[in-house]
Coordinates of C-alpha atoms in Angstrom, one line a residue:
Chain A
M258 CA 241.2 31.4 -38.2
K259 CA 241.9 27.8 -37.6
S260 CA 244.4 27.1 -40.0
K261 CA 246.6 30.0 -38.8
Q262 CA 248.4 29.1 -35.8
S263 CA 249.4 31.2 -32.8
K264 CA 252.8 32.7 -32.6
R265 CA 253.1 32.4 -28.7
P266 CA 254.7 28.9 -28.5
F267 CA 257.3 29.8 -31.2
I268 CA 258.3 33.0 -29.1
I269 CA 258.8 31.0 -26.1
T270 CA 260.8 28.5 -28.0
W271 CA 262.9 30.9 -29.2
V272 CA 263.4 32.4 -25.8
V273 CA 264.5 29.0 -24.2
V274 CA 266.9 28.3 -26.9
A275 CA 268.3 32.0 -26.6
V276 CA 268.8 31.7 -22.5
I277 CA 270.5 28.4 -23.1
Y278 CA 272.9 29.8 -25.5
L279 CA 273.7 32.4 -23.1
A280 CA 274.0 30.3 -20.4
V281 CA 276.5 28.1 -22.3
F282 CA 278.3 31.2 -23.3
I283 CA 278.4 32.6 -19.7
A284 CA 279.2 28.9 -18.0
E285 CA 282.3 28.8 -20.6
Q286 CA 283.6 32.0 -19.7
K287 CA 283.5 31.2 -15.6
L288 CA 283.8 27.7 -15.2
P289 CA 287.5 25.9 -15.5
A290 CA 287.9 24.8 -19.3
T291 CA 288.7 21.3 -18.1
S292 CA 285.2 20.9 -16.6
M293 CA 283.3 17.7 -17.4
L294 CA 280.3 19.7 -18.6
F295 CA 281.9 21.1 -21.4
T296 CA 282.8 17.8 -22.8
V297 CA 279.2 16.6 -22.4
L298 CA 277.9 19.7 -24.0
K299 CA 280.1 19.8 -27.0
K300 CA 279.5 15.7 -27.7
G301 CA 276.0 16.3 -26.8
A302 CA 275.5 19.2 -29.4
T303 CA 277.0 16.9 -32.2
Y304 CA 275.0 14.0 -31.1
A305 CA 272.1 15.9 -31.0
L306 CA 272.6 16.8 -34.7
V307 CA 273.3 13.3 -35.8
A308 CA 270.1 12.1 -33.8
V309 CA 267.8 14.9 -35.5
S310 CA 269.1 13.8 -39.1
M311 CA 268.5 10.2 -38.3
N312 CA 264.9 11.2 -36.7
L313 CA 264.4 12.9 -40.1
L314 CA 264.6 9.5 -41.9
N315 CA 263.5 7.1 -39.3
G316 CA 260.9 9.0 -37.4
F317 CA 259.6 11.5 -40.0
T318 CA 259.8 9.4 -43.5
G319 CA 259.7 6.0 -42.0
I320 CA 262.7 4.9 -43.6
F321 CA 264.6 2.5 -41.1
S322 CA 268.3 3.3 -41.9
L323 CA 271.3 2.3 -39.7
G324 CA 273.8 3.7 -42.1
Q325 CA 274.4 6.9 -39.9
A326 CA 277.7 6.0 -38.6
G327 CA 278.8 5.4 -42.2
F328 CA 277.8 8.8 -43.2
M329 CA 279.4 10.5 -40.4
L330 CA 282.4 8.8 -41.3
V331 CA 282.6 10.0 -44.8
G332 CA 281.8 13.7 -43.3
A333 CA 284.7 13.4 -40.5
Y334 CA 287.2 12.2 -43.1
V335 CA 286.3 14.9 -45.8
Y336 CA 286.3 17.3 -43.1
G337 CA 289.9 16.0 -42.0
I338 CA 291.6 15.5 -45.3
F339 CA 290.8 19.2 -46.5
T340 CA 291.4 21.1 -43.3
I341 CA 294.7 19.6 -42.2
P342 CA 297.0 22.5 -42.5
V343 CA 299.8 21.7 -45.5
E344 CA 302.7 22.6 -43.4
L345 CA 301.4 19.6 -41.1
R346 CA 300.8 17.1 -43.8
A347 CA 304.1 15.5 -43.9
Q348 CA 303.9 14.8 -40.5
V349 CA 300.3 13.3 -40.5
Y350 CA 300.7 11.3 -43.5
Q351 CA 304.1 10.3 -42.8
Y352 CA 303.7 6.9 -44.5
Y353 CA 302.5 8.2 -47.7
D354 CA 304.4 11.2 -48.3
G355 CA 302.7 14.0 -47.1
G356 CA 299.6 12.7 -48.8
L357 CA 297.7 13.3 -52.4
V358 CA 295.7 16.6 -51.0
Q359 CA 298.2 19.5 -50.8
F360 CA 295.8 22.2 -49.9
T361 CA 293.4 23.5 -47.5
V362 CA 289.9 24.9 -47.4
P363 CA 288.2 27.0 -44.7
V364 CA 286.3 25.3 -42.1
V365 CA 282.9 26.2 -42.9
L366 CA 283.5 25.2 -46.5
A367 CA 285.2 21.9 -45.4
M368 CA 282.1 21.3 -43.2
I369 CA 279.8 21.9 -46.3
M370 CA 281.9 19.6 -48.3
A371 CA 281.8 17.0 -45.6
G372 CA 277.7 17.0 -45.8
L373 CA 277.7 16.9 -49.4
A374 CA 280.3 14.3 -49.8
A375 CA 277.9 12.1 -47.4
A376 CA 274.6 13.4 -49.3
F377 CA 276.4 12.1 -52.8
F378 CA 277.3 8.6 -51.0
A379 CA 273.7 8.7 -49.8
F380 CA 272.2 9.3 -53.2
L381 CA 274.4 6.4 -54.9
I382 CA 273.5 4.2 -52.2
G383 CA 270.1 5.2 -52.5
L384 CA 269.2 4.5 -55.9
P385 CA 269.2 0.3 -55.1
V386 CA 268.5 0.4 -51.0
L387 CA 265.5 2.6 -51.2
R388 CA 263.5 0.1 -53.0
L389 CA 263.9 -2.1 -50.2
K390 CA 261.6 -1.9 -46.9
S391 CA 261.8 -2.0 -43.4
D392 CA 264.2 -4.8 -42.3
Y393 CA 266.0 -5.2 -45.4
L394 CA 266.7 -1.7 -45.9
A395 CA 268.1 -1.7 -42.6
I396 CA 270.5 -4.5 -43.1
A397 CA 271.6 -2.9 -46.4
T398 CA 272.5 0.6 -45.0
L399 CA 274.1 -1.1 -42.2
G400 CA 276.1 -3.1 -44.7
F401 CA 276.8 0.1 -46.4
A402 CA 278.4 1.5 -43.1
E403 CA 280.7 -1.5 -42.6
I404 CA 281.7 -1.5 -46.4
V405 CA 282.7 2.3 -46.2
R406 CA 284.6 1.5 -42.6
A407 CA 286.5 -0.9 -44.5
I408 CA 287.1 0.8 -47.8
F409 CA 288.6 3.9 -46.0
Q410 CA 291.2 1.8 -44.1
W411 CA 292.3 0.2 -47.6
N412 CA 295.9 0.8 -47.8
N413 CA 295.8 1.8 -51.5
L414 CA 293.5 4.7 -50.8
G415 CA 296.5 5.8 -48.0
P416 CA 297.4 8.9 -49.9
L417 CA 293.8 10.2 -49.3
T418 CA 292.6 8.7 -46.1
N419 CA 295.8 7.6 -44.2
G420 CA 295.0 4.3 -44.6
S421 CA 294.5 2.9 -41.0
N422 CA 296.1 5.4 -39.3
M423 CA 294.6 8.3 -37.8
L424 CA 294.0 12.1 -39.3
R425 CA 294.7 14.7 -37.0
L426 CA 295.8 18.1 -36.4
F427 CA 293.0 19.7 -38.3
P428 CA 291.1 22.7 -36.5
N429 CA 289.3 21.6 -33.7
F430 CA 286.4 23.3 -31.3
N431 CA 289.5 24.6 -29.1
D432 CA 290.8 26.4 -32.3
F433 CA 287.4 28.7 -31.9
N434 CA 288.6 30.4 -28.6
L435 CA 289.9 33.8 -29.1
R436 CA 293.1 34.5 -28.1
D437 CA 295.3 37.2 -27.6
A438 CA 298.7 37.8 -28.8
D439 CA 300.6 35.9 -26.0
G440 CA 298.2 33.0 -26.9
N441 CA 296.0 33.2 -23.7
V442 CA 292.4 32.6 -24.4
T443 CA 290.4 36.0 -24.1
V444 CA 286.8 34.6 -25.1
Y445 CA 286.0 30.9 -24.8
L446 CA 283.7 29.7 -27.8
S447 CA 284.8 26.3 -28.0
T448 CA 281.7 25.1 -26.6
L449 CA 279.2 27.8 -27.9
I450 CA 280.5 27.1 -31.7
P451 CA 279.4 23.5 -31.6
F452 CA 276.1 24.5 -30.1
I453 CA 275.6 27.4 -33.1
I454 CA 276.8 24.8 -36.0
S455 CA 274.3 22.2 -34.7
G456 CA 271.5 24.9 -33.8
V457 CA 271.6 26.0 -37.5
C458 CA 271.5 22.8 -39.0
I459 CA 268.7 21.7 -36.7
F460 CA 266.8 25.0 -37.4
L461 CA 267.2 24.0 -41.2
I462 CA 265.8 20.4 -40.6
V463 CA 262.9 21.8 -38.4
L464 CA 262.1 24.3 -41.3
L465 CA 262.2 21.3 -43.7
I466 CA 259.9 19.3 -41.6
R467 CA 257.4 22.2 -41.3
S468 CA 257.5 22.7 -45.3
N469 CA 255.0 20.9 -47.6
Y470 CA 258.0 18.4 -48.0
G471 CA 257.9 17.7 -44.4
R472 CA 254.3 16.8 -44.6
A473 CA 254.9 14.8 -47.6
F474 CA 257.5 12.8 -45.6
K475 CA 255.0 12.1 -42.6
A476 CA 252.6 11.1 -45.6
I477 CA 254.8 8.5 -46.7
R478 CA 255.5 7.2 -43.2
D479 CA 252.0 7.1 -42.1
D480 CA 251.0 5.4 -45.4
E481 CA 252.8 4.5 -48.5
V482 CA 250.0 3.3 -50.6
A483 CA 247.8 6.4 -50.1
A484 CA 250.9 8.9 -50.3
E485 CA 251.5 7.3 -53.5
A486 CA 247.8 7.9 -54.9
M487 CA 248.1 11.4 -53.3
G488 CA 250.5 11.9 -56.1
I489 CA 253.7 12.1 -54.2
N490 CA 256.6 10.3 -55.8
L491 CA 257.9 7.8 -53.4
A492 CA 261.0 7.2 -55.1
H493 CA 261.9 11.4 -55.3
H494 CA 260.9 11.9 -51.8
K495 CA 262.6 9.0 -50.2
Q496 CA 266.0 9.8 -52.3
L497 CA 265.4 13.3 -50.8
A498 CA 264.9 12.4 -47.4
F499 CA 268.0 10.0 -47.3
C500 CA 270.3 12.5 -49.1
I501 CA 269.2 15.5 -46.7
S502 CA 269.4 13.1 -43.5
S503 CA 272.9 12.1 -44.8
F504 CA 274.3 15.5 -45.4
F505 CA 273.4 16.6 -42.0
A506 CA 275.0 13.4 -40.5
G507 CA 278.3 14.3 -42.7
V508 CA 278.0 17.6 -40.9
G509 CA 277.7 16.1 -37.7
G510 CA 280.7 13.6 -38.4
A511 CA 282.9 16.7 -39.2
M512 CA 281.8 18.1 -36.0
L513 CA 282.8 14.5 -34.1
A514 CA 286.2 14.9 -35.9
M515 CA 286.6 18.3 -34.0
Y516 CA 285.4 17.2 -30.9
Q517 CA 287.7 14.1 -31.1
T518 CA 290.5 15.9 -32.6
T519 CA 291.3 12.7 -34.3
V520 CA 289.7 10.6 -36.9
Q521 CA 290.0 7.0 -37.2
A522 CA 287.7 5.1 -39.5
K523 CA 287.6 1.9 -37.2
S524 CA 285.7 4.3 -34.4
F525 CA 282.9 4.5 -36.5
T526 CA 281.2 1.4 -35.7
T527 CA 277.7 0.1 -35.8
A528 CA 277.8 0.7 -31.9
M529 CA 278.0 4.1 -32.9
T530 CA 274.8 3.9 -35.0
Y531 CA 272.7 2.2 -32.3
E532 CA 273.7 4.9 -29.8
I533 CA 272.1 7.3 -32.0
L534 CA 269.2 4.9 -32.7
L535 CA 268.9 4.6 -29.2
I536 CA 268.7 8.5 -28.5
V537 CA 266.2 8.7 -31.2
V538 CA 264.1 6.3 -29.5
I539 CA 264.4 7.6 -25.9
G540 CA 263.6 10.9 -27.3
G541 CA 260.8 10.0 -29.2
I542 CA 260.3 9.1 -32.5
G543 CA 259.1 11.8 -34.8
S544 CA 260.2 14.7 -32.1
V545 CA 263.2 16.9 -33.0
T546 CA 263.1 18.5 -29.0
G547 CA 263.1 14.9 -27.9
S548 CA 266.1 14.1 -30.0
V549 CA 268.0 17.0 -28.9
I550 CA 266.9 16.4 -24.9
S551 CA 267.9 12.7 -25.1
S552 CA 271.2 13.3 -26.9
F553 CA 272.5 15.6 -24.0
L554 CA 271.0 13.2 -21.7
F555 CA 272.5 10.4 -23.1
V556 CA 276.0 11.8 -23.2
A557 CA 275.9 12.9 -19.8
C558 CA 274.8 9.5 -18.4
S559 CA 277.4 7.5 -20.6
E560 CA 280.3 10.1 -19.9
W561 CA 279.7 11.5 -16.8
W562 CA 276.7 11.0 -14.1
L563 CA 277.6 7.2 -14.2
R564 CA 281.0 7.3 -14.0
F565 CA 281.1 6.6 -10.4
L566 CA 279.7 3.1 -11.1
D567 CA 282.8 2.2 -12.5
E568 CA 284.9 2.9 -9.7
K569 CA 285.1 1.6 -6.1
Q570 CA 282.8 3.4 -3.8
M571 CA 282.9 3.5 0.0
I572 CA 280.1 4.6 2.4
G573 CA 281.7 4.9 5.7
D574 CA 283.5 1.6 6.2
F575 CA 281.2 -0.1 3.8
E576 CA 282.4 -1.2 0.1
V577 CA 279.3 -0.9 -2.1
P578 CA 279.1 -4.4 -3.9
F579 CA 279.2 -4.6 -7.6
L580 CA 280.9 -1.4 -8.1
R581 CA 283.8 -1.9 -10.7
N582 CA 284.9 -1.2 -14.1
G583 CA 281.9 -2.0 -16.7
F584 CA 279.3 -1.9 -14.2
R585 CA 278.2 1.5 -15.5
L586 CA 277.0 -0.2 -19.0
V587 CA 275.1 -2.8 -16.8
V588 CA 273.0 0.1 -15.2
F589 CA 272.9 1.9 -18.6
S590 CA 271.4 -1.2 -20.2
V591 CA 268.8 -1.6 -17.4
I592 CA 267.8 2.4 -17.4
I593 CA 267.2 1.7 -21.5
M594 CA 265.2 -1.5 -20.8
I595 CA 262.8 0.6 -18.2
V596 CA 262.6 3.3 -20.7
V597 CA 261.7 0.7 -23.5
L598 CA 259.3 -1.2 -21.4
F599 CA 257.4 1.9 -19.7
F600 CA 258.0 4.8 -21.7
R601 CA 257.5 3.3 -25.2
R602 CA 256.8 6.8 -26.8
G603 CA 260.1 8.3 -25.2
I604 CA 260.5 11.6 -23.7
M605 CA 258.6 13.6 -26.0
G606 CA 256.6 11.2 -28.1
D607 CA 255.8 13.0 -31.2
K608 CA 255.3 16.2 -29.7
E609 CA 257.9 19.4 -30.4
L610 CA 258.6 22.2 -27.3
W611 CA 256.3 24.4 -29.3
D612 CA 253.4 21.8 -29.2
L613 CA 253.6 21.7 -25.5
G614 CA 251.6 25.2 -24.7
S615 CA 249.3 24.7 -27.5
G616 CA 248.5 21.0 -26.3
A617 CA 247.8 22.3 -22.7
K618 CA 245.6 24.7 -24.2
K619 CA 243.5 22.4 -26.5
Q620 CA 243.0 20.1 -23.4
E621 CA 241.6 23.1 -21.4
R622 CA 239.3 24.2 -24.2
R623 CA 238.1 20.5 -24.3
A624 CA 237.6 20.2 -20.7
A625 CA 235.7 23.7 -20.9
K626 CA 233.4 22.0 -23.4
Chain B
M177 CA 229.0 12.4 -78.5
S178 CA 230.7 13.1 -75.3
K179 CA 234.1 12.7 -74.6
N180 CA 235.8 9.6 -73.6
V181 CA 237.5 10.3 -70.0
L182 CA 238.4 6.7 -69.4
R183 CA 238.6 3.7 -71.6
L184 CA 239.6 0.0 -70.6
E185 CA 240.3 -2.5 -73.4
N186 CA 240.3 -6.3 -72.6
I187 CA 242.0 -5.7 -69.3
T188 CA 242.9 -9.0 -67.8
M189 CA 244.2 -9.3 -64.5
Q190 CA 246.1 -12.7 -63.5
F191 CA 247.8 -13.3 -59.9
G192 CA 249.5 -16.6 -60.8
G193 CA 246.6 -19.2 -62.0
V194 CA 244.0 -16.8 -60.3
V195 CA 242.1 -14.6 -62.9
A196 CA 240.5 -11.6 -60.9
I197 CA 239.6 -10.0 -64.0
N198 CA 239.0 -11.2 -67.3
D199 CA 238.8 -9.5 -70.4
L200 CA 237.3 -6.5 -69.0
S201 CA 236.4 -3.5 -71.3
M202 CA 234.6 -0.4 -70.3
R203 CA 234.5 3.3 -71.3
I204 CA 233.5 6.3 -69.2
D205 CA 232.5 9.7 -70.8
E206 CA 232.8 13.0 -69.6
G207 CA 230.4 14.2 -67.0
E208 CA 229.0 10.8 -66.2
I209 CA 228.6 9.0 -62.9
V210 CA 229.4 5.5 -63.7
A211 CA 229.0 2.6 -61.2
L212 CA 230.9 -0.7 -61.1
I213 CA 228.9 -3.5 -59.3
G214 CA 229.3 -6.9 -58.5
P215 CA 229.2 -9.8 -55.9
N216 CA 231.9 -9.7 -53.3
G217 CA 235.5 -10.8 -54.7
A218 CA 234.1 -10.1 -58.3
G219 CA 237.4 -7.8 -58.8
K220 CA 236.2 -4.4 -58.6
T221 CA 239.0 -3.0 -56.5
T222 CA 241.3 -4.9 -58.5
A223 CA 239.8 -3.0 -61.8
F224 CA 240.4 0.3 -59.5
N225 CA 244.2 -0.9 -58.6
C226 CA 244.8 -1.7 -62.4
I227 CA 243.6 1.8 -63.4
T228 CA 245.4 3.8 -60.6
G229 CA 248.8 1.9 -61.5
V230 CA 248.9 0.1 -58.2
Y231 CA 248.3 -3.2 -60.1
E232 CA 250.1 -3.5 -63.7
P233 CA 247.4 -5.7 -65.6
T234 CA 248.5 -8.8 -67.4
N235 CA 247.0 -8.3 -70.5
G236 CA 245.1 -4.9 -72.0
A237 CA 245.2 -1.2 -72.0
V238 CA 244.1 1.9 -70.1
Y239 CA 243.4 5.0 -71.8
F240 CA 242.7 8.1 -70.0
H241 CA 241.7 11.0 -72.4
D242 CA 243.0 9.1 -74.9
K243 CA 246.3 8.7 -73.5
V244 CA 247.6 5.3 -72.8
I245 CA 248.2 5.1 -69.1
A246 CA 248.7 1.4 -68.8
A247 CA 249.3 -1.4 -71.6
A248 CA 250.7 -4.8 -71.1
H249 CA 250.6 -8.5 -72.5
P250 CA 251.4 -11.6 -71.0
T251 CA 255.4 -12.0 -70.8
G252 CA 257.7 -14.8 -69.7
K253 CA 256.2 -17.1 -67.1
M254 CA 252.8 -15.7 -67.5
K255 CA 252.6 -16.7 -71.2
R256 CA 251.9 -20.4 -70.4
M257 CA 249.5 -19.6 -67.4
Y258 CA 247.5 -17.1 -69.2
A259 CA 244.0 -17.6 -69.3
G260 CA 242.6 -14.6 -70.9
N261 CA 241.8 -13.3 -74.6
D262 CA 243.9 -12.2 -77.3
P263 CA 247.5 -12.2 -75.8
E264 CA 248.9 -10.8 -79.1
K265 CA 246.8 -7.9 -79.4
F266 CA 248.6 -5.5 -77.5
K267 CA 252.0 -6.9 -78.3
G268 CA 254.6 -4.2 -78.7
M269 CA 252.9 -1.8 -76.3
H270 CA 254.1 -1.7 -72.6
V271 CA 253.3 1.2 -70.3
Q272 CA 253.5 1.4 -66.5
M273 CA 252.8 4.5 -64.8
T274 CA 253.4 4.9 -61.2
P275 CA 250.5 5.5 -59.0
D276 CA 251.5 9.3 -58.2
K277 CA 251.9 10.2 -62.0
I278 CA 248.4 8.9 -62.6
T279 CA 247.2 11.0 -60.1
H280 CA 249.3 14.0 -61.2
M281 CA 247.2 13.1 -64.6
G282 CA 243.9 13.9 -62.9
I283 CA 242.6 10.6 -61.7
A284 CA 242.1 10.8 -58.0
R285 CA 240.6 7.6 -55.6
T286 CA 239.7 6.8 -52.5
F287 CA 240.1 3.8 -50.6
Q288 CA 237.8 1.1 -49.8
N289 CA 239.4 0.3 -46.3
I290 CA 240.0 3.9 -45.4
R291 CA 243.8 5.1 -45.7
L292 CA 244.0 8.6 -44.0
F293 CA 247.4 9.6 -42.9
K294 CA 246.9 8.6 -39.2
S295 CA 249.2 10.8 -37.3
Q296 CA 247.9 14.0 -39.1
T297 CA 245.1 16.4 -38.6
A298 CA 242.0 16.4 -40.8
F299 CA 243.4 19.7 -42.3
E300 CA 246.7 18.3 -42.9
N301 CA 245.3 15.1 -44.8
V302 CA 243.6 17.7 -47.2
L303 CA 246.8 19.6 -47.5
I304 CA 248.9 16.7 -48.5
G305 CA 246.8 16.6 -51.3
T306 CA 247.9 19.9 -52.7
H307 CA 251.6 18.7 -52.5
L308 CA 251.7 17.3 -56.1
R309 CA 250.7 20.6 -57.7
R310 CA 253.4 22.4 -56.1
T311 CA 255.7 24.8 -58.0
S312 CA 258.3 25.0 -55.2
N313 CA 261.4 22.8 -54.8
V314 CA 263.0 21.6 -51.6
F315 CA 264.9 24.6 -51.1
S316 CA 262.4 27.3 -51.4
A317 CA 260.2 25.2 -49.1
T318 CA 262.5 24.8 -46.4
F319 CA 263.3 28.8 -46.6
H320 CA 259.5 29.4 -46.7
L321 CA 259.9 31.5 -50.1
N322 CA 256.6 29.7 -51.1
D323 CA 254.7 31.3 -48.7
K324 CA 252.1 32.5 -51.4
E325 CA 251.4 29.3 -52.6
E326 CA 251.4 27.6 -49.2
N327 CA 248.6 30.1 -48.2
R328 CA 246.8 29.5 -51.2
N329 CA 246.8 25.7 -50.4
R330 CA 246.1 26.1 -46.9
E331 CA 242.9 28.3 -48.0
K332 CA 242.1 25.8 -50.6
A333 CA 242.4 22.8 -48.0
M334 CA 240.1 24.7 -45.5
E335 CA 237.4 25.4 -48.2
L336 CA 237.6 21.6 -49.4
L337 CA 236.8 20.8 -45.6
D338 CA 234.0 23.2 -45.6
I339 CA 232.4 21.7 -48.8
V340 CA 232.6 18.1 -47.2
G341 CA 231.5 19.7 -44.1
L342 CA 234.6 19.1 -41.7
A343 CA 235.6 22.5 -41.1
D344 CA 234.6 22.4 -37.1
V345 CA 237.1 19.1 -37.0
A346 CA 239.9 20.4 -39.1
E347 CA 242.4 20.5 -36.3
E348 CA 241.3 16.7 -34.9
K349 CA 243.4 13.7 -35.7
A350 CA 242.1 12.3 -38.7
T351 CA 241.5 9.0 -37.1
S352 CA 239.8 9.9 -34.0
L353 CA 236.9 11.1 -36.5
P354 CA 233.7 8.8 -36.9
Y355 CA 233.9 6.3 -39.7
G356 CA 231.3 8.6 -41.8
K357 CA 233.4 11.4 -41.5
Q358 CA 236.6 9.6 -42.1
R359 CA 235.1 8.7 -45.7
R360 CA 234.3 12.3 -46.4
L361 CA 237.9 13.4 -45.4
E362 CA 239.2 11.1 -48.0
I363 CA 237.2 12.4 -50.8
A364 CA 238.4 16.0 -49.6
R365 CA 241.9 14.7 -49.9
A366 CA 241.2 13.4 -53.5
L367 CA 239.6 16.4 -54.7
A368 CA 242.6 18.2 -53.1
T369 CA 244.9 16.8 -56.0
E370 CA 242.6 18.5 -58.7
P371 CA 241.1 15.5 -60.5
T372 CA 239.1 15.4 -63.5
L373 CA 238.1 11.8 -62.7
L374 CA 237.1 10.5 -59.3
L375 CA 237.2 7.1 -58.4
L376 CA 235.4 6.1 -55.2
D377 CA 235.6 2.6 -53.6
E378 CA 232.8 1.9 -51.6
P379 CA 232.3 5.2 -50.2
A380 CA 229.1 4.3 -48.5
A381 CA 230.3 1.4 -46.8
G382 CA 229.3 1.1 -43.2
M383 CA 227.1 4.1 -43.6
N384 CA 223.4 4.1 -42.3
P385 CA 220.4 4.8 -44.8
Q386 CA 220.1 8.4 -44.1
E387 CA 224.1 8.9 -44.5
T388 CA 223.7 7.2 -47.6
I389 CA 221.2 9.3 -49.0
E390 CA 223.3 12.4 -48.2
L391 CA 226.2 10.9 -49.7
G392 CA 224.4 10.5 -53.0
Q393 CA 223.5 14.0 -53.1
F394 CA 226.9 15.0 -52.1
I395 CA 228.6 13.2 -54.6
Q396 CA 226.2 14.7 -57.4
Q397 CA 227.1 18.2 -55.9
I398 CA 230.9 17.7 -56.0
K399 CA 230.5 16.2 -59.7
N400 CA 228.8 19.6 -60.7
D401 CA 230.8 21.9 -58.9
F402 CA 234.2 20.7 -59.8
N403 CA 233.1 19.4 -63.3
L404 CA 234.1 15.7 -62.3
T405 CA 233.6 12.5 -63.7
V406 CA 232.7 9.8 -61.3
F407 CA 233.5 6.1 -61.4
V408 CA 232.1 4.4 -58.2
I409 CA 232.0 1.0 -56.7
E410 CA 229.3 0.3 -54.3
H411 CA 227.2 -2.0 -52.8
H412 CA 224.3 0.2 -51.6
M413 CA 221.8 -0.5 -54.5
D414 CA 219.6 2.3 -53.7
L415 CA 222.8 4.7 -54.0
V416 CA 223.8 3.0 -57.2
M417 CA 220.6 3.1 -58.6
G418 CA 220.0 6.8 -57.3
I419 CA 222.8 8.7 -58.8
S420 CA 224.4 6.4 -61.7
D421 CA 224.1 7.3 -65.2
R422 CA 225.4 3.8 -66.4
I423 CA 226.1 0.7 -64.5
Y424 CA 228.6 -2.1 -65.3
V425 CA 228.2 -5.5 -63.4
I426 CA 231.0 -8.0 -63.2
E427 CA 231.2 -11.5 -61.7
F428 CA 234.1 -13.6 -61.2
G429 CA 235.9 -10.8 -63.2
K430 CA 233.8 -10.9 -66.3
Q431 CA 231.5 -8.3 -67.3
I432 CA 228.0 -9.6 -67.2
A433 CA 226.1 -6.6 -68.0
E434 CA 226.1 -3.1 -68.7
G435 CA 223.4 -0.3 -69.1
T436 CA 221.3 2.3 -67.4
P437 CA 219.9 1.6 -63.8
E438 CA 216.5 0.3 -65.3
E439 CA 218.2 -2.0 -67.6
I440 CA 220.6 -3.6 -65.1
Q441 CA 217.5 -3.9 -62.9
N442 CA 215.7 -5.9 -64.9
N443 CA 218.8 -7.8 -66.6
Q444 CA 218.5 -11.7 -65.8
A445 CA 222.0 -12.2 -65.7
V446 CA 222.6 -9.6 -62.8
I447 CA 219.8 -11.0 -61.0
D448 CA 221.1 -14.7 -61.0
A449 CA 224.4 -13.0 -60.0
Y450 CA 223.1 -11.5 -56.8
L451 CA 220.5 -13.7 -55.8
G452 CA 222.5 -17.0 -56.7
G453 CA 220.9 -17.8 -59.8
N454 CA 220.5 -21.2 -61.0
D455 CA 223.7 -23.2 -61.9
E456 CA 222.8 -25.5 -64.6

């Protein structure tokens, strides 16, 4: 039967994912915790989630939104505000008498709250903004992100947001490591946990995309007029996609807070949104797998592999020209231009990991005809 | 007397100073195939767009199964520019449903310039048509708790593809299909929304005579199989004369004739409109 898909590509995908998780777990136990690899993996996992959430909106629903950093900021702050231990609050909120909130919630609950808060903001913003199309929508959401950034730094909100000072001392990824009584780490989990959080969220997004709602989103992307004529309520579905995307951006923001161990509103700049947009474009607009792969590549390049370009390098007596602080960004820009010019559909196009096998098979079938 | 499915009352559609439809009234009864013909630019597709909620008419009302789905009268700036009849008749009535609500009520349409979901397969295109009759919400759909409904929809989509003769290309990208098949796919997609009234906007455009004959039989067949009422815009006179119970003719937005195919064929005003006539 044609409408039934073969299960095999999915099994292969699951195996690949399981192997990756196992490798991460083993590497974490064997390699020194200070290795650059783990920085890349943690940040990569965080960015992967945010990139996939942005792809849900930009790639699958065709809503060109640039508000991602704003929703991440909301998520990061909500997470920070509700998880700083009560006894440390006086220290963090030193200018605001220990702050307004005097209780903490469990980490998992705080992350869900972070997502819900971001989704709530998205709902409010979506009411007026989603009536706009393409560029206008992008500008409006970009403006939203800037406004949120300014508001969270507002002094009068200090008791809640700590004004322009940073939030810190909340549980971060390192607190997931299992320790013995002396405080020595017995099992390292600080990289595996972000992988798990991000993995669960991305899995949920994939499930959504593969449901009838996901098909409706894609229909809206392909042709709004036809989608509406097929009985798809545009306002409702766009609002839904916007809120869900923002929910996961909020969770991603909470993860970023854990990764950075501090949160400060001024670091959630437009540049961050562009970084994520770049990841989505490089990975392939409309491909979850692509977004995940490219976020790890992007983070690895910007944090690790291209670092040597920022320092003086000697080959024998010869000093390699141009290499100095900032040159990395030049090379990076050139790479991006090459990608945009020659790989316009990104790494994966709109294919997924589980499409690769079946795609090859289809071509074989065609060749056989 | 058979029941009224669709009724247009004094519809005028004006874009600025341009009157696209002028005081058009018509009715379509249950089980009929009614055609709307007229020279290019006569306002046929605009009439469709008024019925399906894409445009809000300037004046007039549209009833579907005696329920008003669109009603308006000239307001604001339009009051001065209005060039139709009876600006007062529909005062106090203002109804504008969105296209998706109208589809939900049971009016499905196809498009003159094919509008398939281009990144998706033929099968998925039809499947999207079943989305509006869903009982699942976004959570039950995400966690795939609606498998029963989903499987039923998949079967239904496959059946519809079978009916329009596209079962063998179900997994092909919709836009990679030849033109005639894309047209039939659009019909299948429209049928998936479970309509009682089907609006076909030039279904035979770009088809050769043989395909056109087949299309005529096909329209009659689905009309009977799905208990439909069909309203069709068409330029192929063979097709129109062959399948229609009644025909409306419009020119420059105005209705110039109405009647059975025989009556229309012998109507002097229609002949003039199509052959240029004598402008006195």
